């Protein structure tokens, strides 16, 4: 990634206001990059490192789109969308995950993601689509199924290789750890996350273009009704692709322009990343005033007496 002489500017602050009085504060960093890896604007430090968490899922899905797995099992865009998802475990979403396994002649019991508390099957876990996609690739390639989450397993090495290739970095340089679902996740600079989403949105790679099409045409599969990613993509059809990650990570790509935005809330708070995303998308003109208002009503107004306020803006380097 190309860096200017300066890599940081004043971070953003999100304030929880109770009847106009500050009750809590969250510090947030954000960066915008283009598809050549250049940092364009920043709030905080573009070199801040964090786990990308579930914002990695569209790139983990490259294992499915680049190996002939979609064609081998006649998987649809809805299937691909659920592979990228952090879903709510709705009936429609669970059925879509099951469809992937059924088409690949796999039993749901082979899933190694957890069963959510109070639920009956790992199919209902929010990462089950990603796991189903990984298993379908393993089935198609005749790779072992019982240890598909191991870092050294061919499916995980394939995914890491795709990410390393996109960022033009040696795969050995990536620091990894297990995500809550058991699959590897990676530490990245915020600038790297933004660069990945710029590439995803650039329309220069057919495999990533298909992933974007699946996500934007089936936003309800990616998260669910009332969830930020789903609602944002519904309000901006064909304009933005959005994927959240745990611990305050949010990544968004502007389609056709090769621009990516990455956000990290330093204390991991979910509510703050949504408020910042709305604030910055409006600042950059990526969403209309009416879309910003609609999103703010859902994600920045927390209750009758409380709302979120964002202080600060992106700065050019």
XYZ file of N, CA and C in Angstrom, residues 73-75 79 95-108 123 132 136 139:
66
model
N -21.578 -27.221 -8.460
C -22.763 -27.527 -7.666
C -23.958 -26.645 -8.018
N -23.835 -25.903 -9.116
C -24.931 -25.063 -9.607
C -25.453 -24.132 -8.507
N -24.510 -23.441 -7.842
C -24.877 -22.516 -6.775
C -25.294 -21.172 -7.365
N -26.982 -18.163 -2.934
C -26.033 -19.002 -2.209
C -24.739 -18.237 -1.931
N -32.186 -22.011 5.423
C -32.480 -22.850 4.257
C -31.449 -22.639 3.155
N -30.982 -21.401 3.001
C -30.007 -21.124 1.950
C -28.671 -21.798 2.251
N -28.273 -21.787 3.517
C -27.044 -22.486 3.906
C -27.207 -23.980 3.666
N -28.351 -24.524 4.068
C -28.607 -25.948 3.851
C -28.553 -26.299 2.369
N -29.054 -25.400 1.521
C -29.053 -25.648 0.079
C -27.640 -25.863 -0.463
N -26.689 -25.071 0.042
C -25.294 -25.226 -0.395
C -24.791 -26.622 -0.039
N -25.014 -27.025 1.204
C -24.545 -28.335 1.658
C -25.239 -29.465 0.903
N -26.537 -29.333 0.694
C -27.296 -30.355 -0.018
C -26.783 -30.532 -1.437
N -26.527 -29.418 -2.121
C -26.044 -29.492 -3.501
C -24.640 -30.105 -3.580
N -23.854 -29.904 -2.529
C -22.501 -30.472 -2.501
C -22.470 -31.863 -1.867
N -23.659 -32.419 -1.566
C -23.778 -33.755 -0.965
C -23.044 -33.824 0.368
N -23.288 -32.816 1.209
C -22.675 -32.732 2.526
C -23.761 -32.687 3.592
N -23.503 -33.324 4.720
C -24.454 -33.319 5.827
C -24.172 -32.124 6.735
N -25.196 -31.431 7.236
C -24.979 -30.274 8.121
C -24.155 -30.585 9.368
N -26.282 -24.716 11.636
C -26.820 -23.988 10.487
C -27.309 -22.607 10.882
N -20.176 -23.329 5.051
C -20.731 -24.163 3.986
C -19.966 -23.948 2.682
N -17.900 -26.772 0.638
C -18.225 -27.076 -0.756
C -16.960 -27.091 -1.613
N -15.104 -30.269 -0.839
C -15.749 -31.406 -1.501
C -15.400 -31.428 -2.987
